[in-house]
Amino acid sequence: MPHQCTECGRTFPDGSKEMLSGCPDCGGNKFQFKPNGVDDENAVAADPTGSTEPPTPTDSTEPRGSTDPKPTRSEPKPTPSEPKPTQSEPKPTAERSASSERVSDIDNEDTAQASARSDVVSPDELDRASQEVPPAADESAEPGSGSDPDSGQRPGIDDLRDELNAQFESIRIVSPGKYELNLMELYDRQEYIISLQEDGRYVIEMPDAWGVNDE
Amino acid sequence: MGLLTNLKDSISRVTDGLFAAEEPKRIGIYGPPNAGKTTLANRIARDWTGDAVGPESHIPHETRRARRKENVEIERNGRTVTIDIVDTPGVTTKVDYKEFLDHDIEKEDAVRRSREATEGVAEAMHWLREDVDGVIYVLDSTTDPFTQVNTMLIGIIESQDLPVLILANKTDLPGTDVKQIANAFPQHETIPLSALEGENMDEVYTKIAEYFG
């Protein structure tokens, strides 16, 4: 679910057509792109249990007193050899998941998505991003979280570019400053891209937004 | 009765005025980069309104956002044709910042221009789909017109049933070959001109009035 509405935080799966006519919930037309697996390394490191079980939003809200007599919320156990990693310890990502009420397909939930939801681009930042991109930052920029110190472990900009290309067959970013355009695809699309960012962000104009300012 | 007649007259004057004031046709100036689209748009705008549309340049992709000049009134043979001119970014399938480096532009600026040019092409294609009533297709008559972009764009324009006027520009340059352009698109009329020198503009205006009036 690499797309997130910057207005209400709703996320959409890769290739979702739902967002093509704007966010169904708030009508917003700005989305943040968050490729799958972006923060995996760090998220796993932050998870003391090393659990591979996808965090579910219900974990921290459902009463599970019968199966889990000891609520361990206040004492995370940083032991990798923990034999039963399935207890309902609130992981940071799970908490974030729980805070979102609109998670529809939690099966695909991963840490990148959880992070994306908690890390919404501010309107100011989006505005700035649509006007200028410091080219020096293009090579190293990563979408979403800018607070990640573990830069050596992050997926490269090439991976992100591949992800973006998979989304927009109409414009292929070969490398910074080099583009290939599919004219027919651009022509056929009802919505169109009005701002490209090398770091995985983009702004598209939605058909629903047209005519809003018409007199 | 006199009052009613007067009222009826004024209502009919208002409604006549409403229907007579037809919306000006929106004419998109399309073509590959550096064909002279902005030079032509400026020539038309200056000839009929006194203003320019945008800066001209020999650097490709100088026009990276569609620019519009509204209510350009062209008089031909005693009648007036009113059009909105939309000067669009040059359409291409590849944009490379290295193109700009040859024009003494720093890499950082070149990369930015490249991105803007790409957005401009997306915008131009969008306008073609949504917002254009007719097309002036400008080609550089010193270059080969048999390109993927030209074929595709003319095909799209034809599929939309939009009136299209093909202009073979830059006839002031050595190596101009208007015939080659006429041969490339035999289904359309090709008008030679030099937008820079203002050569053959009379015929261009006559054809604009004929095609888009």
PDB file of C-alpha atoms in Angstrom, chain B:
ATOM      1  CA  MET B   1     -48.724  47.659 -24.574  1.00  0.00           C
ATOM      2  CA  GLY B   2     -45.878  50.008 -25.311  1.00  0.00           C
ATOM      3  CA  LEU B   3     -44.199  48.976 -22.093  1.00  0.00           C
ATOM      4  CA  LEU B   4     -44.587  45.291 -22.911  1.00  0.00           C
ATOM      5  CA  THR B   5     -43.212  45.788 -26.395  1.00  0.00           C
ATOM      6  CA  ASN B   6     -40.235  47.640 -25.015  1.00  0.00           C
ATOM      7  CA  LEU B   7     -39.624  44.880 -22.497  1.00  0.00           C
ATOM      8  CA  LYS B   8     -39.881  42.239 -25.180  1.00  0.00           C
ATOM      9  CA  ASP B   9     -37.442  44.157 -27.358  1.00  0.00           C
ATOM     10  CA  SER B  10     -34.880  44.481 -24.594  1.00  0.00           C
ATOM     11  CA  ILE B  11     -35.154  40.802 -23.693  1.00  0.00           C
ATOM     12  CA  SER B  12     -34.626  39.786 -27.272  1.00  0.00           C
ATOM     13  CA  ARG B  13     -31.657  42.143 -27.569  1.00  0.00           C
ATOM     14  CA  VAL B  14     -30.079  40.545 -24.509  1.00  0.00           C
ATOM     15  CA  THR B  15     -30.659  36.997 -25.725  1.00  0.00           C
ATOM     16  CA  ASP B  16     -29.439  37.872 -29.238  1.00  0.00           C
ATOM     17  CA  GLY B  17     -26.322  39.325 -27.688  1.00  0.00           C
ATOM     18  CA  LEU B  18     -25.771  36.186 -25.638  1.00  0.00           C
ATOM     19  CA  PHE B  19     -25.956  33.857 -28.581  1.00  0.00           C
ATOM     20  CA  ALA B  20     -24.038  36.143 -30.920  1.00  0.00           C
ATOM     21  CA  ALA B  21     -21.111  36.331 -28.518  1.00  0.00           C
ATOM     22  CA  GLU B  22     -19.817  32.901 -29.436  1.00  0.00           C
ATOM     23  CA  GLU B  23     -17.011  31.536 -27.309  1.00  0.00           C
ATOM     24  CA  PRO B  24     -13.677  32.024 -29.030  1.00  0.00           C
ATOM     25  CA  LYS B  25     -12.181  28.799 -30.356  1.00  0.00           C
ATOM     26  CA  ARG B  26      -9.183  27.610 -28.425  1.00  0.00           C
ATOM     27  CA  ILE B  27      -6.389  26.844 -30.855  1.00  0.00           C
ATOM     28  CA  GLY B  28      -3.399  24.861 -29.622  1.00  0.00           C
ATOM     29  CA  ILE B  29      -0.041  25.434 -31.247  1.00  0.00           C
ATOM     30  CA  TYR B  30       1.618  22.045 -31.185  1.00  0.00           C
ATOM     31  CA  GLY B  31       4.774  20.517 -32.580  1.00  0.00           C
ATOM     32  CA  PRO B  32       8.185  19.154 -31.618  1.00  0.00           C
ATOM     33  CA  PRO B  33      10.632  21.256 -29.583  1.00  0.00           C
ATOM     34  CA  ASN B  34      12.352  24.114 -31.431  1.00  0.00           C
ATOM     35  CA  ALA B  35       9.915  24.145 -34.340  1.00  0.00           C
ATOM     36  CA  GLY B  36       9.139  27.820 -33.712  1.00  0.00           C
ATOM     37  CA  LYS B  37       5.825  27.515 -31.887  1.00  0.00           C
ATOM     38  CA  THR B  38       6.435  30.412 -29.515  1.00  0.00           C
ATOM     39  CA  THR B  39       7.832  32.562 -32.303  1.00  0.00           C
ATOM     40  CA  LEU B  40       4.634  31.949 -34.242  1.00  0.00           C
ATOM     41  CA  ALA B  41       2.418  32.537 -31.199  1.00  0.00           C
ATOM     42  CA  ASN B  42       4.226  35.810 -30.534  1.00  0.00           C
ATOM     43  CA  ARG B  43       3.968  36.820 -34.176  1.00  0.00           C
ATOM     44  CA  ILE B  44       0.205  36.234 -34.204  1.00  0.00           C
ATOM     45  CA  ALA B  45      -0.306  37.905 -30.826  1.00  0.00           C
ATOM     46  CA  ARG B  46       1.833  40.920 -31.718  1.00  0.00           C
ATOM     47  CA  ASP B  47       0.181  41.358 -35.108  1.00  0.00           C
ATOM     48  CA  TRP B  48      -3.333  41.391 -33.657  1.00  0.00           C
ATOM     49  CA  THR B  49      -3.061  42.415 -30.014  1.00  0.00           C
ATOM     50  CA  GLY B  50       0.310  44.123 -29.684  1.00  0.00           C
ATOM     51  CA  ASP B  51       1.418  41.792 -26.859  1.00  0.00           C
ATOM     52  CA  ALA B  52       3.685  38.780 -26.857  1.00  0.00           C
ATOM     53  CA  VAL B  53       2.858  35.334 -25.500  1.00  0.00           C
ATOM     54  CA  GLY B  54       6.205  34.266 -24.074  1.00  0.00           C
ATOM     55  CA  PRO B  55       9.973  34.360 -24.446  1.00  0.00           C
ATOM     56  CA  GLU B  56      11.475  32.812 -27.569  1.00  0.00           C
ATOM     57  CA  SER B  57      14.737  30.958 -27.442  1.00  0.00           C
ATOM     58  CA  HIS B  58      16.977  28.707 -29.484  1.00  0.00           C
ATOM     59  CA  ILE B  59      17.297  26.508 -26.410  1.00  0.00           C
ATOM     60  CA  PRO B  60      14.908  23.571 -26.686  1.00  0.00           C
ATOM     61  CA  HIS B  61      12.078  23.320 -24.157  1.00  0.00           C
ATOM     62  CA  GLU B  62      12.118  27.037 -23.408  1.00  0.00           C
ATOM     63  CA  THR B  63       8.330  26.819 -23.161  1.00  0.00           C
ATOM     64  CA  ARG B  64       7.702  24.422 -20.300  1.00  0.00           C
ATOM     65  CA  ARG B  65       4.191  25.485 -19.407  1.00  0.00           C
ATOM     66  CA  ALA B  66       1.297  26.067 -21.779  1.00  0.00           C
ATOM     67  CA  ARG B  67       0.674  29.788 -22.252  1.00  0.00           C
ATOM     68  CA  ARG B  68      -2.539  31.264 -23.450  1.00  0.00           C
ATOM     69  CA  LYS B  69      -3.368  34.484 -25.225  1.00  0.00           C
ATOM     70  CA  GLU B  70      -7.075  35.121 -25.191  1.00  0.00           C
ATOM     71  CA  ASN B  71      -9.380  36.926 -27.554  1.00  0.00           C
ATOM     72  CA  VAL B  72      -7.045  37.358 -30.484  1.00  0.00           C
ATOM     73  CA  GLU B  73      -9.214  38.938 -33.178  1.00  0.00           C
ATOM     74  CA  ILE B  74      -8.034  38.198 -36.686  1.00  0.00           C
ATOM     75  CA  GLU B  75      -9.659  40.101 -39.525  1.00  0.00           C
ATOM     76  CA  ARG B  76      -9.871  38.455 -42.907  1.00  0.00           C
ATOM     77  CA  ASN B  77     -11.973  39.400 -45.913  1.00  0.00           C
ATOM     78  CA  GLY B  78     -14.236  41.695 -43.973  1.00  0.00           C
ATOM     79  CA  ARG B  79     -14.996  39.313 -41.139  1.00  0.00           C
ATOM     80  CA  THR B  80     -13.423  38.850 -37.744  1.00  0.00           C
ATOM     81  CA  VAL B  81     -12.400  35.541 -36.233  1.00  0.00           C
ATOM     82  CA  THR B  82     -11.722  35.470 -32.492  1.00  0.00           C
ATOM     83  CA  ILE B  83      -9.458  32.756 -31.130  1.00  0.00           C
ATOM     84  CA  ASP B  84      -7.567  31.931 -27.952  1.00  0.00           C
ATOM     85  CA  ILE B  85      -4.022  30.898 -28.749  1.00  0.00           C
ATOM     86  CA  VAL B  86      -2.435  28.231 -26.569  1.00  0.00           C
ATOM     87  CA  ASP B  87       1.320  27.975 -26.993  1.00  0.00           C
ATOM     88  CA  THR B  88       2.302  24.515 -25.746  1.00  0.00           C
ATOM     89  CA  PRO B  89       5.625  22.971 -24.734  1.00  0.00           C
ATOM     90  CA  GLY B  90       7.332  20.991 -27.481  1.00  0.00           C
ATOM     91  CA  VAL B  91       6.193  17.394 -27.518  1.00  0.00           C
ATOM     92  CA  THR B  92       8.840  14.701 -27.429  1.00  0.00           C
ATOM     93  CA  THR B  93       9.286  11.140 -26.212  1.00  0.00           C
ATOM     94  CA  LYS B  94      12.645  11.755 -24.528  1.00  0.00           C
ATOM     95  CA  VAL B  95      13.931  14.576 -22.383  1.00  0.00           C
ATOM     96  CA  ASP B  96      17.564  14.593 -21.354  1.00  0.00           C
ATOM     97  CA  TYR B  97      19.182  17.312 -19.256  1.00  0.00           C
ATOM     98  CA  LYS B  98      22.346  16.931 -21.346  1.00  0.00           C
ATOM     99  CA  GLU B  99      20.563  18.755 -24.165  1.00  0.00           C
ATOM    100  CA  PHE B 100      20.755  21.880 -22.042  1.00  0.00           C
ATOM    101  CA  LEU B 101      24.416  21.548 -21.137  1.00  0.00           C
ATOM    102  CA  ASP B 102      25.346  22.534 -24.706  1.00  0.00           C
ATOM    103  CA  HIS B 103      23.667  25.870 -24.089  1.00  0.00           C
ATOM    104  CA  ASP B 104      25.866  26.940 -21.192  1.00  0.00           C
ATOM    105  CA  ILE B 105      23.389  25.853 -18.569  1.00  0.00           C
ATOM    106  CA  GLU B 106      24.679  24.402 -15.323  1.00  0.00           C
ATOM    107  CA  LYS B 107      23.848  20.789 -14.572  1.00  0.00           C
ATOM    108  CA  GLU B 108      21.610  21.654 -11.644  1.00  0.00           C
ATOM    109  CA  ASP B 109      19.569  24.031 -13.744  1.00  0.00           C
ATOM    110  CA  ALA B 110      19.570  21.604 -16.666  1.00  0.00           C
ATOM    111  CA  VAL B 111      18.104  18.814 -14.529  1.00  0.00           C
ATOM    112  CA  ARG B 112      15.388  21.168 -13.294  1.00  0.00           C
ATOM    113  CA  ARG B 113      14.588  22.326 -16.816  1.00  0.00           C
ATOM    114  CA  SER B 114      14.436  18.721 -17.907  1.00  0.00           C
ATOM    115  CA  ARG B 115      11.915  17.870 -15.221  1.00  0.00           C
ATOM    116  CA  GLU B 116       9.816  20.913 -16.024  1.00  0.00           C
ATOM    117  CA  ALA B 117       9.935  20.095 -19.730  1.00  0.00           C
ATOM    118  CA  THR B 118       8.637  16.600 -18.959  1.00  0.00           C
ATOM    119  CA  GLU B 119       5.804  18.038 -16.905  1.00  0.00           C
ATOM    120  CA  GLY B 120       5.166  20.420 -19.793  1.00  0.00           C
ATOM    121  CA  VAL B 121       4.760  17.569 -22.253  1.00  0.00           C
ATOM    122  CA  ALA B 122       2.292  15.899 -19.891  1.00  0.00           C
ATOM    123  CA  GLU B 123       0.398  19.162 -19.729  1.00  0.00           C
ATOM    124  CA  ALA B 124       0.431  19.625 -23.497  1.00  0.00           C
ATOM    125  CA  MET B 125      -0.962  16.124 -24.012  1.00  0.00           C
ATOM    126  CA  HIS B 126      -3.614  16.824 -21.429  1.00  0.00           C
ATOM    127  CA  TRP B 127      -4.674  20.038 -23.161  1.00  0.00           C
ATOM    128  CA  LEU B 128      -4.885  18.200 -26.448  1.00  0.00           C
ATOM    129  CA  ARG B 129      -7.327  15.794 -24.915  1.00  0.00           C
ATOM    130  CA  GLU B 130      -9.422  18.211 -22.925  1.00  0.00           C
ATOM    131  CA  ASP B 131      -9.178  21.785 -23.969  1.00  0.00           C
ATOM    132  CA  VAL B 132      -8.431  22.414 -27.611  1.00  0.00           C
ATOM    133  CA  ASP B 133     -10.867  23.136 -30.446  1.00  0.00           C
ATOM    134  CA  GLY B 134      -8.311  23.188 -33.220  1.00  0.00           C
ATOM    135  CA  VAL B 135      -4.587  22.699 -33.781  1.00  0.00           C
ATOM    136  CA  ILE B 136      -1.879  24.616 -35.578  1.00  0.00           C
ATOM    137  CA  TYR B 137       0.877  22.053 -36.022  1.00  0.00           C
ATOM    138  CA  VAL B 138       4.251  23.699 -36.473  1.00  0.00           C
ATOM    139  CA  LEU B 139       7.171  21.871 -38.054  1.00  0.00           C
ATOM    140  CA  ASP B 140      10.716  22.977 -38.748  1.00  0.00           C
ATOM    141  CA  SER B 141      10.954  22.664 -42.545  1.00  0.00           C
ATOM    142  CA  THR B 142      14.709  22.068 -42.350  1.00  0.00           C
ATOM    143  CA  THR B 143      14.291  18.798 -40.447  1.00  0.00           C
ATOM    144  CA  ASP B 144      12.847  15.413 -41.276  1.00  0.00           C
ATOM    145  CA  PRO B 145       9.111  15.356 -40.436  1.00  0.00           C
ATOM    146  CA  PHE B 146       8.875  11.546 -40.444  1.00  0.00           C
ATOM    147  CA  THR B 147       9.162  11.077 -36.711  1.00  0.00           C
ATOM    148  CA  GLN B 148       7.253   9.021 -34.193  1.00  0.00           C
ATOM    149  CA  VAL B 149       6.090  12.131 -32.349  1.00  0.00           C
ATOM    150  CA  ASN B 150       4.723  13.846 -35.456  1.00  0.00           C
ATOM    151  CA  THR B 151       2.976  10.738 -36.687  1.00  0.00           C
ATOM    152  CA  MET B 152       1.463  10.029 -33.288  1.00  0.00           C
ATOM    153  CA  LEU B 153       0.299  13.582 -32.628  1.00  0.00           C
ATOM    154  CA  ILE B 154      -1.220  14.063 -36.067  1.00  0.00           C
ATOM    155  CA  GLY B 155      -2.913  10.687 -35.604  1.00  0.00           C
ATOM    156  CA  ILE B 156      -4.360  11.761 -32.245  1.00  0.00           C
ATOM    157  CA  ILE B 157      -5.537  15.076 -33.696  1.00  0.00           C
ATOM    158  CA  GLU B 158      -7.202  13.280 -36.595  1.00  0.00           C
ATOM    159  CA  SER B 159      -8.856  10.795 -34.260  1.00  0.00           C
ATOM    160  CA  GLN B 160     -10.320  13.732 -32.334  1.00  0.00           C
ATOM    161  CA  ASP B 161     -11.677  15.211 -35.556  1.00  0.00           C
ATOM    162  CA  LEU B 162      -9.983  18.477 -34.718  1.00  0.00           C
ATOM    163  CA  PRO B 163      -9.315  20.913 -37.560  1.00  0.00           C
ATOM    164  CA  VAL B 164      -5.544  21.038 -38.093  1.00  0.00           C
ATOM    165  CA  LEU B 165      -3.386  23.430 -40.041  1.00  0.00           C
ATOM    166  CA  ILE B 166       0.150  22.232 -40.742  1.00  0.00           C
ATOM    167  CA  LEU B 167       2.763  24.965 -40.976  1.00  0.00           C
ATOM    168  CA  ALA B 168       6.209  24.407 -42.487  1.00  0.00           C
ATOM    169  CA  ASN B 169       8.195  26.974 -40.528  1.00  0.00           C
ATOM    170  CA  LYS B 170      11.702  28.397 -40.916  1.00  0.00           C
ATOM    171  CA  THR B 171      11.529  28.888 -44.669  1.00  0.00           C
ATOM    172  CA  ASP B 172      14.099  31.644 -44.229  1.00  0.00           C
ATOM    173  CA  LEU B 173      16.772  29.073 -43.395  1.00  0.00           C
ATOM    174  CA  PRO B 174      18.939  27.267 -45.941  1.00  0.00           C
ATOM    175  CA  GLY B 175      17.947  23.629 -46.323  1.00  0.00           C
ATOM    176  CA  THR B 176      14.234  24.279 -45.971  1.00  0.00           C
ATOM    177  CA  ASP B 177      12.132  21.584 -47.630  1.00  0.00           C
ATOM    178  CA  VAL B 178       8.413  22.329 -47.562  1.00  0.00           C
ATOM    179  CA  LYS B 179       7.675  19.556 -50.036  1.00  0.00           C
ATOM    180  CA  GLN B 180       9.007  16.957 -47.655  1.00  0.00           C
ATOM    181  CA  ILE B 181       6.490  18.080 -45.035  1.00  0.00           C
ATOM    182  CA  ALA B 182       3.651  18.160 -47.559  1.00  0.00           C
ATOM    183  CA  ASN B 183       4.593  14.607 -48.568  1.00  0.00           C
ATOM    184  CA  ALA B 184       4.661  13.442 -44.962  1.00  0.00           C
ATOM    185  CA  PHE B 185       1.084  14.565 -44.345  1.00  0.00           C
ATOM    186  CA  PRO B 186      -0.602  14.545 -47.761  1.00  0.00           C
ATOM    187  CA  GLN B 187      -4.057  14.412 -46.185  1.00  0.00           C
ATOM    188  CA  HIS B 188      -3.544  17.953 -44.863  1.00  0.00           C
ATOM    189  CA  GLU B 189      -2.744  21.268 -46.413  1.00  0.00           C
ATOM    190  CA  THR B 190       0.780  22.507 -45.639  1.00  0.00           C
ATOM    191  CA  ILE B 191       1.461  26.246 -45.465  1.00  0.00           C
ATOM    192  CA  PRO B 192       5.067  27.478 -45.674  1.00  0.00           C
ATOM    193  CA  LEU B 193       6.115  30.412 -43.506  1.00  0.00           C
ATOM    194  CA  SER B 194       8.857  32.053 -41.553  1.00  0.00           C
ATOM    195  CA  ALA B 195       7.380  33.115 -38.251  1.00  0.00           C
ATOM    196  CA  LEU B 196      10.653  34.816 -37.383  1.00  0.00           C
ATOM    197  CA  GLU B 197      10.751  36.969 -40.513  1.00  0.00           C
ATOM    198  CA  GLY B 198       6.993  37.256 -40.892  1.00  0.00           C
ATOM    199  CA  GLU B 199       7.063  35.701 -44.348  1.00  0.00           C
ATOM    200  CA  ASN B 200       3.759  34.439 -45.754  1.00  0.00           C
ATOM    201  CA  MET B 201       1.818  35.399 -42.645  1.00  0.00           C
ATOM    202  CA  ASP B 202      -1.032  36.710 -44.794  1.00  0.00           C
ATOM    203  CA  GLU B 203      -1.736  33.245 -46.085  1.00  0.00           C
ATOM    204  CA  VAL B 204      -1.418  31.847 -42.574  1.00  0.00           C
ATOM    205  CA  TYR B 205      -4.073  34.264 -41.277  1.00  0.00           C
ATOM    206  CA  THR B 206      -6.356  33.508 -44.194  1.00  0.00           C
ATOM    207  CA  LYS B 207      -6.084  29.807 -43.441  1.00  0.00           C
ATOM    208  CA  ILE B 208      -6.596  30.347 -39.701  1.00  0.00           C
ATOM    209  CA  ALA B 209      -9.815  32.230 -40.463  1.00  0.00           C
ATOM    210  CA  GLU B 210     -10.868  29.524 -42.895  1.00  0.00           C
ATOM    211  CA  TYR B 211     -10.077  26.573 -40.609  1.00  0.00           C
ATOM    212  CA  PHE B 212     -11.049  27.956 -37.226  1.00  0.00           C
ATOM    213  CA  GLY B 213     -13.537  30.713 -38.004  1.00  0.00           C
TER     214      GLY B 213
END
